[in-house]
Amino acid sequence: MYNERVKSVFRINRKTLLTTTAIALAGVCSNATLAAAPPLDEQLEEIVVSGAFEGRKLGETILGATVMRKEEILRQLDGSIGETLRRQPGMSSTFFGPGASRPIIRGLGGDRIRVLDAGIGSIDASSTSPDHAVAVEPALAERIEILRGTAMLMYGSSAAGGVVNVFDGRIPSTLPEGDVDGGVRYGHSTVDDGDEVTGAITANVGTIGGASVVLHGDAMYRKTDDYKIPGFAESETLRAMEEAEDDHDDHEEEDHDHEEHEEVFGVAENSATKSTGGSAGLSFVFDNGFFGFNVRKSDSQYGVPGGHEHHHDEEEEESDEDREDHDEHEEETVTIDLDQVRYDLHGEVSGDFGWFKKAKIRFGYADYEHTELEGDEIGTVFSNEGWEGRLDMIEKGGESWNGASGIQIKHRDFSAVGDEAFVPGTVSTQYGLYSVKDFSFGAWQFEAGARYEYTKYAVDPAAAGPSGRSFNGVSLSAGAGYDISDAAFIGISVFRTERAPSTEELFSNGPHLATGAYELGDANLGLETALGLEATYSYATGPLSFVLNGFYTSYDDFIYELATGDELDELPVFAFTANDVALYGFEAKAELHAGTYSTKTFGDIDLHFDAQADFVRAELKGVAGNDNLPRIPPMSALVGIEARAELFDLRTELEYAAKQTRVTANELPTDSYMLWNAYLTVRPFDNKDLSFEVRGSNLGNVDARQHTSFLKDLVPLPGRNVKVSFRAAF
């Protein structure tokens, strides 16, 4: 039945061209003074320190990106990378409860968005399903970079929709100031009675030969209870549908069960989380580069809210005793136990390498295990042992051009073992070669890039179905930008990209308890081809900064997961299918410095106003009737007022999401919402590296549901929350 199925910037900078010639914005911020997020015009001064455009200001590159410094990360910090980034323009999240939330960029998620750890993939199973958490910890991040649009030229076809690159400083690339730096942070949240503690230290411990030896260590702990919600767990729309169905139901027992379920009120059951993690690293820093390694371990346990039930295939009548045992089993909750051990090597060397001036190497290996527990019983165990390596060579270039070329290799040994292992064991290998170039001629800038990628899947011979697939893809991009004046810039880019389907899109075939769905892949899927056009206009002078980006992408054989309306094993069927799709929209941001006001008590106070908005539309082409894609975010906006002084920073904002009525035939619409958030940071001592923060989220206690979430009709976003924290850096 339908209700059973349901249960299942962008601080973009002046001179920003949303182009597919995306590059890695590397570098790790140190534990600097804990201040408010910088104004938009200051963010334009961010320095690009890797890729084809090394050493240039971000505002002088043809690149669409957001760079979040540590101060802003901590202000927006939530328990997952998806929720931490959710308020950035063009961003949404999968929100599968507080334990699992993956970023969505311009309506695209899953295997089209890569979450990177300092340029290397997270090597987990988060793209397999929305209930799988990302094994990257935002609480320890020093810097987060978001590349919108296709970033696949450098990072592979699984970055076709964008990249989130997290830098945590676990492998130091420079010497710490004063030989030692670090920080500690404690926070407590009221909505879930949550506690979080993080700490990190980096120290120069001596020299060996001509290299300085730098040690790094960090640790984190987070524990939350079930979070509070403003009203019923189920949405008003879903409850109305269930009530209408009950009107046609003649079975009193089923009516009674529904009434009990409907009474879930005021709390999102089974949403508690617990996470621990830590790492140790060692780097050798020398005059022309560094080389280091790190080992880390992360453990996370979290509930999957939403009342997912386990279904049985038996059709025979049950005795009262059997039915009682059956009902008791159906009420068992789903929890996730996630463990990962990871090893990383990073190195950079500058020198004379013929055509090149710098070599960068990154390598990561991880052993990941994700166990789905049905009550106390082990349901399904997902394992992912994999590694990824890349070598980037920065070209010497000339007076008017720069460039970078490189190779990337990924290997993944994935398996799922259990009664509901919906994906067969698969070994995947991917090789990629890329080259990007940047040319400058006076007020004009040009970019061009290309990537060749080979992807191969080998399926476990014991599994039914095809033994594997292989794909060859070629992607191309070109862009041009022009300085209209010192204050204004306009640019345009075109691209044609090819993405190989993922393991899950090809080979899924089975029930998945956590999502409450029977998932079906299509082994005959081919390359997903995109032809796109992106444009930008930016203006920044005096007190005003403004950026407007627009994009249009035409997809051939766009792959997506669609609720078919059918059932298998008493579960709704979600099938991967391909169709031609048009995706278009915009992102805009403006900021106004309203002046500096002198006071006797607080000194000078800077007042800023900011506003942002984004919109994305996804349409199936050549389809009569309903042409909507599922789970596309609605238009959203955010307006804020911020006062900044030496002693304090104060900000209040309104966050709005419009009603989403453009839904598929088997999808419910989502109501609009507006959230009121406020932030206060106080630095009461002469040492400004000590601060206290109070953050209020959803202060109006509004029932807010994220349309991009599979759980949107089963659990809302958290209710009113006040989070207090203390931070100290040294």
XYZ file of C-alpha atoms in Angstrom:
730
model
C 0.000 0.000 0.000
C 1.100 3.562 -0.577
C 1.672 4.420 3.073
C 3.900 1.375 3.383
C 5.956 2.602 0.433
C 6.379 6.034 1.992
C 7.749 4.554 5.155
C 10.313 3.068 3.065
C 28.009 30.568 -2.574
C 28.270 29.269 -2.293
C 30.446 31.929 -1.353
C 31.022 31.944 -5.086
C 33.516 34.525 -5.767
C 33.844 37.508 -7.978
C 35.079 36.196 -11.283
C 33.291 32.860 -10.834
C 32.564 30.717 -13.835
C 30.758 27.474 -13.096
C 32.985 25.294 -15.237
C 33.795 21.635 -15.472
C 37.492 22.419 -15.391
C 37.342 21.984 -11.617
C 40.471 21.891 -9.532
C 41.457 20.940 -6.025
C 41.465 23.846 -3.599
C 43.845 22.440 -1.052
C 45.431 23.813 2.057
C 44.558 23.531 5.691
C 43.689 26.457 7.919
C 45.529 26.650 11.205
C 43.811 27.088 14.556
C 43.392 30.817 14.068
C 41.476 33.304 16.161
C 37.904 32.106 16.511
C 35.957 34.844 14.759
C 32.844 35.174 12.661
C 32.699 33.998 9.073
C 34.453 36.577 6.860
C 32.513 38.926 4.573
C 31.985 37.906 0.977
C 34.565 40.362 -0.350
C 37.242 38.916 1.968
C 36.458 35.413 0.781
C 37.395 36.512 -2.730
C 40.973 36.753 -1.489
C 41.270 33.012 -0.765
C 44.429 31.623 -2.372
C 44.304 28.558 -4.594
C 47.242 26.363 -3.579
C 46.865 23.340 -5.850
C 45.775 22.340 -9.295
C 46.254 24.208 -12.525
C 45.880 27.661 -11.005
C 48.215 27.471 -8.037
C 49.037 30.724 -6.257
C 46.167 32.734 -7.741
C 43.332 34.337 -5.816
C 40.098 32.440 -5.945
C 38.397 35.565 -7.268
C 40.769 35.529 -10.233
C 40.039 31.994 -11.399
C 37.264 30.721 -13.616
C 35.903 28.420 -10.952
C 32.622 27.897 -9.136
C 33.321 27.131 -5.496
C 32.654 27.767 -1.843
C 35.457 27.801 0.691
C 34.263 27.398 4.281
C 36.825 28.392 6.882
C 36.928 26.792 10.301
C 34.938 29.592 11.953
C 31.963 29.097 9.650
C 32.206 25.302 9.852
C 31.934 25.430 13.631
C 29.043 27.867 13.472
C 27.075 25.553 11.166
C 28.411 22.323 12.665
C 25.975 19.447 12.922
C 26.458 15.734 13.493
C 26.943 14.903 9.797
C 28.562 16.480 6.756
C 25.203 16.766 4.969
C 23.506 18.766 7.733
C 26.606 20.916 8.293
C 26.490 22.079 4.648
C 22.711 22.171 4.194
C 22.397 25.977 4.459
C 24.940 26.722 1.719
C 23.349 27.969 -1.546
C 22.550 25.171 -3.953
C 22.935 22.576 -1.204
C 20.518 20.161 0.404
C 20.937 16.786 2.130
C 19.588 13.253 2.204
C 18.810 13.500 5.983
C 18.270 9.909 7.082
C 18.200 11.020 10.699
C 21.074 12.707 12.556
C 23.377 9.712 12.064
C 23.391 9.700 8.254
C 23.079 12.708 5.986
C 24.905 13.102 2.693
C 25.261 16.358 0.709
C 23.059 17.053 -2.300
C 24.258 19.663 -4.809
C 21.762 21.188 -7.261
C 19.395 18.282 -6.708
C 22.071 15.677 -7.445
C 23.314 13.160 -4.880
C 24.412 9.556 -4.543
C 27.175 8.540 -6.922
C 27.199 11.968 -8.617
C 28.584 13.764 -5.536
C 32.022 12.865 -4.184
C 32.838 13.514 -0.547
C 36.623 13.711 -0.345
C 39.096 13.626 2.506
C 41.900 15.973 1.390
C 41.418 15.002 -2.243
C 40.874 11.247 -1.704
C 37.468 9.566 -1.510
C 35.880 8.709 1.831
C 36.184 4.968 0.944
C 32.939 3.962 2.631
C 29.489 2.808 1.531
C 27.694 6.150 1.849
C 26.813 6.378 -1.860
C 25.218 2.906 -1.692
C 22.193 4.039 0.313
C 20.996 7.182 2.147
C 21.017 5.369 5.503
C 24.787 4.836 5.221
C 26.798 7.550 6.977
C 29.784 9.300 5.420
C 33.031 8.321 7.155
C 34.259 11.938 7.223
C 33.999 13.892 10.473
C 33.036 17.588 10.061
C 33.767 18.362 13.736
C 37.504 18.024 13.038
C 37.490 19.907 9.727
C 39.733 22.930 9.307
C 38.434 23.798 5.859
C 35.664 22.547 3.556
C 35.547 23.270 -0.152
C 32.457 22.806 -2.318
C 32.828 22.589 -6.090
C 29.448 22.949 -7.782
C 28.689 21.594 -11.203
C 30.733 18.830 -12.688
C 34.111 18.323 -11.040
C 34.721 15.025 -12.762
C 37.730 16.114 -14.814
C 39.961 15.878 -11.740
C 37.950 13.638 -9.422
C 36.219 11.100 -11.632
C 32.748 10.442 -13.010
C 31.312 9.988 -9.512
C 31.910 13.736 -9.104
C 29.657 14.561 -12.064
C 27.430 16.761 -9.879
C 30.042 18.276 -7.599
C 32.610 17.715 -4.886
C 32.767 18.284 -1.146
C 36.426 18.279 -0.114
C 37.154 18.187 3.630
C 40.584 19.153 4.978
C 41.267 18.264 8.604
C 45.030 18.824 8.940
C 45.679 15.249 9.975
C 48.762 15.201 7.757
C 50.538 18.538 8.441
C 51.970 20.240 5.356
C 53.510 23.240 7.154
C 55.116 23.952 10.509
C 52.761 24.970 13.318
C 53.078 28.523 14.643
C 55.192 28.604 17.777
C 56.046 24.936 17.181
C 52.766 23.820 18.800
C 49.160 24.609 18.009
C 45.876 22.945 18.712
C 42.441 23.382 20.160
C 39.649 21.841 22.198
C 35.897 22.247 21.943
C 32.926 21.154 24.050
C 29.299 21.544 23.044
C 25.910 20.597 24.494
C 22.596 20.612 22.600
C 19.147 20.660 24.165
C 17.067 19.089 21.385
C 18.753 15.704 21.868
C 20.547 16.138 25.206
C 23.722 15.771 23.173
C 27.344 16.186 24.182
C 30.323 16.603 21.882
C 34.027 16.902 22.658
C 36.805 17.362 20.112
C 40.494 18.078 20.447
C 43.551 18.276 18.211
C 47.233 19.095 18.586
C 50.077 19.564 16.093
C 53.681 19.885 17.269
C 57.118 20.338 15.744
C 59.197 17.797 17.670
C 62.597 18.227 16.010
C 64.538 17.708 12.814
C 65.957 14.777 10.904
C 68.469 15.797 8.285
C 66.999 18.847 6.608
C 63.387 18.007 7.467
C 61.286 19.086 10.447
C 59.303 16.310 12.112
C 55.716 17.312 12.861
C 53.350 15.156 14.908
C 49.579 15.401 14.849
C 46.890 13.821 17.014
C 43.148 14.328 17.367
C 40.139 12.749 19.013
C 36.379 13.247 19.105
C 33.358 11.968 21.031
C 29.676 12.611 20.376
C 26.578 11.160 22.028
C 22.951 12.177 21.500
C 19.575 10.857 22.580
C 16.449 10.701 20.410
C 15.803 14.244 19.234
C 12.667 16.253 19.985
C 10.196 17.221 17.270
C 7.390 19.816 17.280
C 4.470 17.409 16.848
C 3.620 14.072 15.268
C 6.427 12.078 13.706
C 4.362 11.399 10.591
C 3.476 14.280 8.320
C -0.030 15.672 8.220
C -0.413 14.499 4.619
C 0.561 10.926 5.443
C -1.661 10.798 8.531
C -4.611 12.033 6.456
C -3.976 9.295 3.897
C -3.785 6.627 6.588
C -6.990 7.906 8.177
C -8.753 7.700 4.827
C -7.493 4.141 4.362
C -8.720 3.218 7.841
C -12.190 4.396 6.904
C -12.283 1.458 4.469
C -10.718 -0.987 6.880
C -13.088 -3.331 8.676
C -10.458 -4.923 10.932
C -10.492 -3.491 14.452
C -7.056 -4.901 15.226
C -5.496 -3.048 12.318
C -7.307 0.128 13.395
C -5.911 -0.243 16.905
C -2.387 -0.766 15.604
C -2.660 2.388 13.506
C -3.878 4.455 16.447
C -0.908 3.344 18.504
C 1.494 4.201 15.682
C -0.121 7.600 15.178
C 0.565 8.517 18.801
C 4.301 8.929 18.132
C 4.536 12.555 19.138
C 7.195 14.963 20.343
C 10.240 12.760 19.708
C 11.878 11.041 16.738
C 12.128 7.503 18.033
C 15.313 5.538 17.379
C 17.306 8.621 16.355
C 20.019 8.439 19.037
C 23.684 8.432 17.984
C 27.110 7.731 19.415
C 30.399 8.386 17.629
C 34.050 8.156 18.611
C 37.175 8.627 16.564
C 40.788 9.624 16.560
C 43.953 9.680 14.536
C 47.712 10.014 14.774
C 49.969 11.339 12.050
C 53.567 12.194 11.286
C 54.960 14.542 8.639
C 58.401 15.479 7.411
C 58.331 19.117 6.302
C 61.228 20.428 4.230
C 61.956 23.586 2.249
C 60.359 22.451 -0.998
C 57.562 20.206 0.218
C 56.445 17.608 2.724
C 55.684 13.915 3.095
C 53.489 12.418 5.804
C 51.155 9.638 6.836
C 48.225 9.184 9.190
C 46.201 6.347 10.674
C 42.697 6.887 11.993
C 39.832 4.891 13.454
C 36.186 5.864 13.609
C 33.252 4.092 15.234
C 29.643 5.158 14.990
C 26.357 3.719 16.166
C 23.093 5.379 15.170
C 19.439 4.553 14.901
C 17.422 4.714 11.710
C 14.218 6.587 12.593
C 10.966 6.172 10.760
C 9.561 2.866 12.019
C 10.864 0.606 9.252
C 9.424 -2.853 9.516
C 10.681 -6.253 8.504
C 8.319 -8.114 6.176
C 7.916 -11.831 5.706
C 7.117 -13.814 2.592
C 4.877 -16.356 4.352
C 1.303 -16.170 3.116
C -0.218 -18.875 5.248
C -2.445 -17.968 8.154
C -0.710 -17.550 11.488
C -1.834 -18.678 14.890
C -2.377 -16.049 17.596
C 0.937 -17.030 19.164
C 2.753 -16.859 15.819
C 1.130 -13.513 15.057
C 2.228 -12.160 18.434
C 5.810 -13.262 17.748
C 5.563 -11.816 14.220
C 4.282 -8.448 15.474
C 6.985 -8.342 18.122
C 9.622 -8.929 15.431
C 8.103 -6.250 13.177
C 8.474 -3.706 15.972
C 12.217 -4.218 16.155
C 14.133 -1.084 15.269
C 17.007 -0.775 12.834
C 20.331 0.499 14.102
C 23.661 0.890 12.336
C 27.104 -0.015 13.666
C 29.822 1.539 11.498
C 33.575 0.992 11.841
C 36.416 2.205 9.653
C 40.201 2.023 9.900
C 42.009 4.185 7.388
C 45.626 4.852 6.374
C 46.709 7.875 4.315
C 49.926 9.034 2.657
C 50.324 12.577 1.306
C 53.316 14.265 -0.256
C 54.283 17.302 -2.329
C 57.612 18.244 -3.868
C 58.493 21.397 -5.823
C 61.382 21.280 -8.257
C 62.462 21.045 -11.836
C 60.728 18.017 -13.355
C 61.104 18.918 -17.003
C 57.673 20.102 -18.153
C 56.449 20.237 -14.524
C 57.278 22.298 -11.433
C 55.529 20.340 -8.679
C 54.446 16.762 -7.995
C 51.633 15.847 -5.580
C 50.821 12.347 -4.456
C 47.826 11.194 -2.426
C 47.027 7.640 -1.360
C 44.380 6.270 0.974
C 43.447 2.742 2.079
C 40.450 1.905 4.262
C 38.795 -1.154 5.744
C 35.141 -0.267 6.307
C 32.313 -2.310 7.849
C 28.696 -1.305 8.269
C 26.352 -3.623 10.179
C 22.572 -3.238 10.122
C 21.037 -4.574 13.329
C 17.400 -5.669 13.538
C 16.846 -5.317 17.244
C 19.696 -7.369 18.701
C 20.066 -9.546 15.610
C 22.578 -8.914 12.827
C 20.654 -8.328 9.627
C 23.110 -7.362 6.903
C 26.819 -6.600 6.983
C 28.248 -4.257 4.331
C 32.016 -4.381 3.868
C 34.115 -2.118 1.707
C 37.857 -2.618 1.502
C 39.322 -0.164 -0.924
C 42.098 2.181 -1.868
C 42.531 5.261 -3.994
C 45.639 6.992 -5.258
C 46.352 10.005 -7.420
C 49.376 11.787 -8.824
C 48.958 15.416 -9.880
C 51.703 17.153 -11.852
C 51.629 20.960 -11.905
C 52.991 22.342 -15.144
C 55.509 25.168 -15.369
C 53.312 27.005 -17.796
C 54.249 30.415 -19.127
C 53.410 34.086 -18.866
C 49.862 33.571 -20.085
C 48.986 29.991 -19.147
C 49.054 27.358 -16.401
C 48.065 23.747 -16.297
C 47.920 20.443 -14.454
C 47.753 16.820 -15.533
C 47.360 13.675 -13.513
C 46.320 10.097 -13.022
C 43.811 8.666 -10.555
C 43.262 4.999 -9.650
C 40.520 3.542 -7.438
C 39.910 -0.026 -6.301
C 36.917 -1.204 -4.282
C 36.072 -4.664 -2.945
C 32.464 -4.386 -1.802
C 30.277 -7.075 -0.274
C 26.935 -7.348 1.486
C 26.189 -10.460 3.556
C 22.834 -11.220 5.167
C 19.165 -11.908 4.546
C 18.678 -8.472 2.994
C 21.899 -8.077 1.041
C 20.394 -6.158 -1.856
C 23.719 -5.668 -3.714
C 25.973 -8.599 -4.714
C 29.654 -8.623 -3.876
C 31.482 -6.562 -6.502
C 35.094 -5.664 -7.206
C 35.372 -2.375 -9.061
C 38.443 -0.753 -10.586
C 38.715 2.678 -12.143
C 41.551 4.432 -13.977
C 41.404 8.087 -14.928
C 43.714 10.428 -16.854
C 43.067 14.171 -16.980
C 44.589 17.451 -18.105
C 43.317 21.015 -17.558
C 44.671 24.309 -18.881
C 44.084 27.992 -18.065
C 44.939 30.875 -20.417
C 44.913 34.632 -19.691
C 44.991 37.411 -22.297
C 44.379 40.806 -20.768
C 40.785 40.972 -19.525
C 40.007 37.542 -21.038
C 40.415 34.134 -19.402
C 39.978 30.759 -21.064
C 39.930 27.213 -19.745
C 39.933 23.803 -21.370
C 40.105 20.304 -19.965
C 39.673 16.643 -20.778
C 39.455 13.317 -18.927
C 39.506 9.693 -20.033
C 38.169 7.105 -17.597
C 37.953 3.308 -17.632
C 35.632 1.588 -15.136
C 35.287 -2.163 -14.625
C 32.936 -4.158 -12.361
C 33.452 -7.847 -11.561
C 30.515 -9.449 -9.734
C 30.851 -12.338 -7.279
C 30.456 -15.538 -9.374
C 28.167 -16.980 -6.703
C 25.614 -14.219 -7.315
C 22.843 -14.656 -9.828
C 22.806 -12.353 -12.815
C 25.549 -10.772 -14.941
C 29.211 -11.359 -14.134
C 30.199 -7.730 -14.633
C 30.414 -4.716 -16.920
C 33.058 -2.290 -18.179
C 32.840 1.280 -19.486
C 35.031 3.804 -21.298
C 34.156 7.458 -20.807
C 35.514 10.729 -22.193
C 34.652 14.138 -20.751
C 35.479 17.582 -22.157
C 34.973 21.153 -20.996
C 35.811 24.693 -22.053
C 35.161 28.073 -20.509
C 35.726 31.779 -21.078
C 35.529 34.749 -18.732
C 35.774 38.494 -19.231
C 36.469 41.359 -16.804
C 33.837 43.939 -17.696
C 35.446 46.300 -15.170
C 37.360 46.164 -11.912
C 34.050 45.409 -10.206
C 32.184 43.195 -12.677
C 32.890 39.862 -14.325
C 30.950 37.658 -16.699
C 31.708 34.118 -17.793
C 30.338 31.081 -19.568
C 31.332 27.427 -19.855
C 30.222 24.409 -21.847
C 30.864 20.741 -21.159
C 30.125 17.246 -22.310
C 30.660 14.515 -19.729
C 30.136 10.768 -19.467
C 29.470 8.902 -16.204
C 29.564 5.132 -15.743
C 26.653 3.726 -13.680
C 27.476 2.668 -10.147
C 27.450 -0.833 -8.668
C 24.122 -0.157 -6.954
C 22.498 1.216 -10.107
C 23.552 -1.844 -12.089
C 23.266 -4.823 -9.765
C 20.840 -4.086 -6.883
C 18.264 -6.842 -6.480
C 16.784 -7.424 -3.056
C 15.085 -6.059 0.064
C 16.783 -3.305 2.039
C 15.452 -3.110 5.586
C 16.799 0.318 6.537
C 15.055 2.049 3.636
C 12.002 -0.211 3.708
C 12.250 -0.889 -0.028
C 12.947 -3.636 -2.534
C 15.691 -2.159 -4.710
C 16.150 -3.223 -8.332
C 19.095 -2.295 -10.537
C 19.389 -2.605 -14.283
C 22.487 -4.417 -15.532
C 21.880 -3.070 -19.052
C 22.344 0.590 -18.124
C 24.848 2.468 -20.263
C 26.882 5.630 -19.889
C 25.048 8.692 -18.606
C 25.915 11.580 -20.929
C 25.497 15.246 -20.037
C 25.732 18.321 -22.274
C 25.671 21.496 -20.238
C 25.953 25.269 -20.247
C 26.727 27.375 -17.177
C 27.051 31.138 -16.818
C 27.884 33.640 -14.114
C 27.759 37.348 -13.445
C 29.431 38.868 -10.396
C 29.774 42.374 -9.058
C 31.822 43.461 -6.063
C 32.678 47.024 -5.146
C 32.487 49.134 -2.016
C 29.930 47.781 0.439
C 28.081 45.531 -2.036
C 28.947 42.045 -3.305
C 26.680 40.065 -5.616
C 26.871 36.835 -7.618
C 24.300 35.195 -9.887
C 24.860 31.799 -11.505
C 22.625 29.966 -13.941
C 22.953 26.447 -15.328
C 21.259 24.165 -17.846
C 22.199 20.512 -18.392
C 20.658 18.090 -20.864
C 21.152 14.434 -19.910
C 20.919 11.410 -22.145
C 20.086 8.266 -20.118
C 20.014 10.000 -16.732
C 19.918 7.255 -14.065
C 17.581 7.635 -11.104
C 15.688 5.521 -8.565
C 11.938 5.523 -9.027
C 9.120 4.087 -6.930
C 7.246 1.840 -9.364
C 4.110 1.297 -7.279
C 4.720 -2.479 -7.311
C 5.595 -4.713 -4.358
C 8.024 -7.608 -3.871
C 8.341 -9.473 -0.567
C 5.669 -7.077 0.776
C 8.008 -4.143 0.136
C 7.552 -1.256 -2.317
C 9.796 -1.612 -5.362
C 12.289 1.143 -6.114
C 13.890 0.541 -9.497
C 16.880 2.228 -11.132
C 15.936 3.409 -14.589
C 17.308 5.765 -17.245
C 15.620 8.545 -19.149
C 16.505 11.797 -20.862
C 16.369 14.694 -18.398
C 16.716 18.484 -18.430
C 18.156 20.048 -15.263
C 18.283 23.813 -14.843
C 18.276 26.484 -12.162
C 20.180 29.286 -10.493
C 22.060 30.289 -7.345
C 22.403 33.855 -6.090
C 24.035 35.563 -3.151
C 24.348 39.204 -2.109
C 25.956 40.937 0.853
C 25.821 44.561 1.986
C 28.164 46.144 4.509
C 25.785 48.590 6.168
C 28.489 50.532 7.969
C 30.711 50.627 11.036
C 29.277 52.081 14.227
C 31.385 53.223 17.191
C 30.182 52.538 20.729
C 31.710 53.233 24.119
C 31.021 49.764 25.489
C 31.786 47.460 22.563
C 34.012 49.578 20.357
C 33.455 49.466 16.592
C 30.617 47.291 15.362
C 30.371 46.224 11.699
C 26.848 45.587 10.446
C 26.228 43.239 7.500
C 23.093 42.176 5.622
C 23.122 39.106 3.399
C 20.653 37.161 1.300
C 20.834 34.071 -0.858
C 18.474 31.971 -2.952
C 18.619 28.884 -5.133
C 16.297 26.975 -7.421
C 16.586 23.750 -9.395
C 14.134 22.101 -11.766
C 14.484 18.577 -13.145
C 12.214 17.419 -15.990
C 11.929 14.125 -17.806
C 12.074 14.765 -21.547
C 9.674 13.133 -23.979
C 7.366 11.850 -21.221
C 3.639 12.468 -21.462
C 1.964 13.561 -18.246
C 4.015 13.708 -15.060
C 7.568 14.717 -16.017
C 8.980 15.232 -12.505
C 11.994 13.527 -11.011
C 11.696 12.312 -7.391
C 13.183 14.092 -4.361
C 14.235 17.319 -6.097
C 14.691 20.143 -3.559
C 12.297 23.098 -3.720
C 13.342 26.708 -4.059
C 15.061 27.929 -0.892
C 16.270 31.238 0.486
C 18.083 32.640 3.500
C 18.345 36.213 4.797
C 20.552 37.288 7.670
C 21.742 40.265 9.709
C 25.101 40.115 11.444
C 26.935 42.430 13.832
C 30.669 41.906 14.346
C 32.830 43.427 17.044
C 36.046 42.563 18.850
C 34.147 41.294 21.880
C 31.277 39.478 20.180
C 29.562 38.392 16.966
C 25.766 38.321 16.766
C 23.735 36.952 13.866
C 20.092 36.188 13.249
C 18.642 34.648 10.090
C 15.518 33.254 8.488
C 15.824 30.044 6.479
C 13.017 29.313 4.001
C 12.123 26.295 1.857
C 9.174 26.558 -0.528
C 6.448 23.967 -0.906
C 7.390 21.188 -3.313
C 4.430 20.086 -5.399
C 6.383 18.877 -8.441
C 6.459 15.229 -7.411
C 6.332 11.833 -9.082
C 3.210 9.681 -9.177
C 4.306 7.744 -6.080
C 5.644 10.656 -4.046
C 3.904 13.005 -1.597
C 4.275 16.795 -1.805
C 6.108 18.605 0.984
C 4.909 21.746 2.769
C 6.969 24.916 2.943
C 8.681 25.985 6.147
C 10.567 28.919 7.605
C 13.124 28.482 10.385
C 14.505 31.178 12.659
C 18.140 30.691 13.671
C 20.399 32.873 15.837
C 24.084 32.802 16.772
C 26.054 34.577 19.487
C 29.807 34.238 19.975
C 31.490 36.002 22.880
C 35.256 36.485 23.305
C 35.457 37.972 26.817
C 39.213 37.789 27.384
C 42.214 39.545 25.911
C 43.167 36.151 24.517
C 40.638 35.965 21.670
C 41.402 32.307 21.100
C 38.954 31.575 23.931
C 35.279 31.930 23.085
C 31.794 30.956 24.188
C 29.000 30.347 21.707
C 25.227 30.020 21.919
C 23.390 28.841 18.813
C 19.631 28.670 18.473
C 18.189 26.578 15.646
C 14.533 26.410 14.656
C 13.678 28.746 17.510
C 10.043 28.826 16.420
C 9.806 25.031 16.850
C 8.458 24.609 13.308
C 7.534 21.265 11.754
C 10.048 21.218 8.876
C 10.448 18.320 6.450
C 13.195 17.974 3.886
C 11.800 16.961 0.526
C 15.069 15.280 -0.528
C 14.847 12.807 2.366
C 13.322 9.333 2.030
C 12.099 9.852 5.619
C 10.410 13.211 5.131
C 6.899 11.915 5.831
C 8.026 9.779 8.777
C 10.190 12.194 10.779
C 10.714 15.966 10.532
C 13.894 17.907 11.101
C 14.755 18.542 14.777
C 12.631 21.003 16.738
C 13.831 23.948 18.786
C 17.465 23.532 19.762
C 19.829 25.625 21.836
C 23.452 24.601 21.607
C 26.103 26.032 23.897
C 29.798 25.485 23.323
C 33.236 26.511 24.538
C 36.253 26.718 22.258
C 39.907 27.256 23.015
C 42.830 27.386 20.616
C 46.527 27.564 21.386
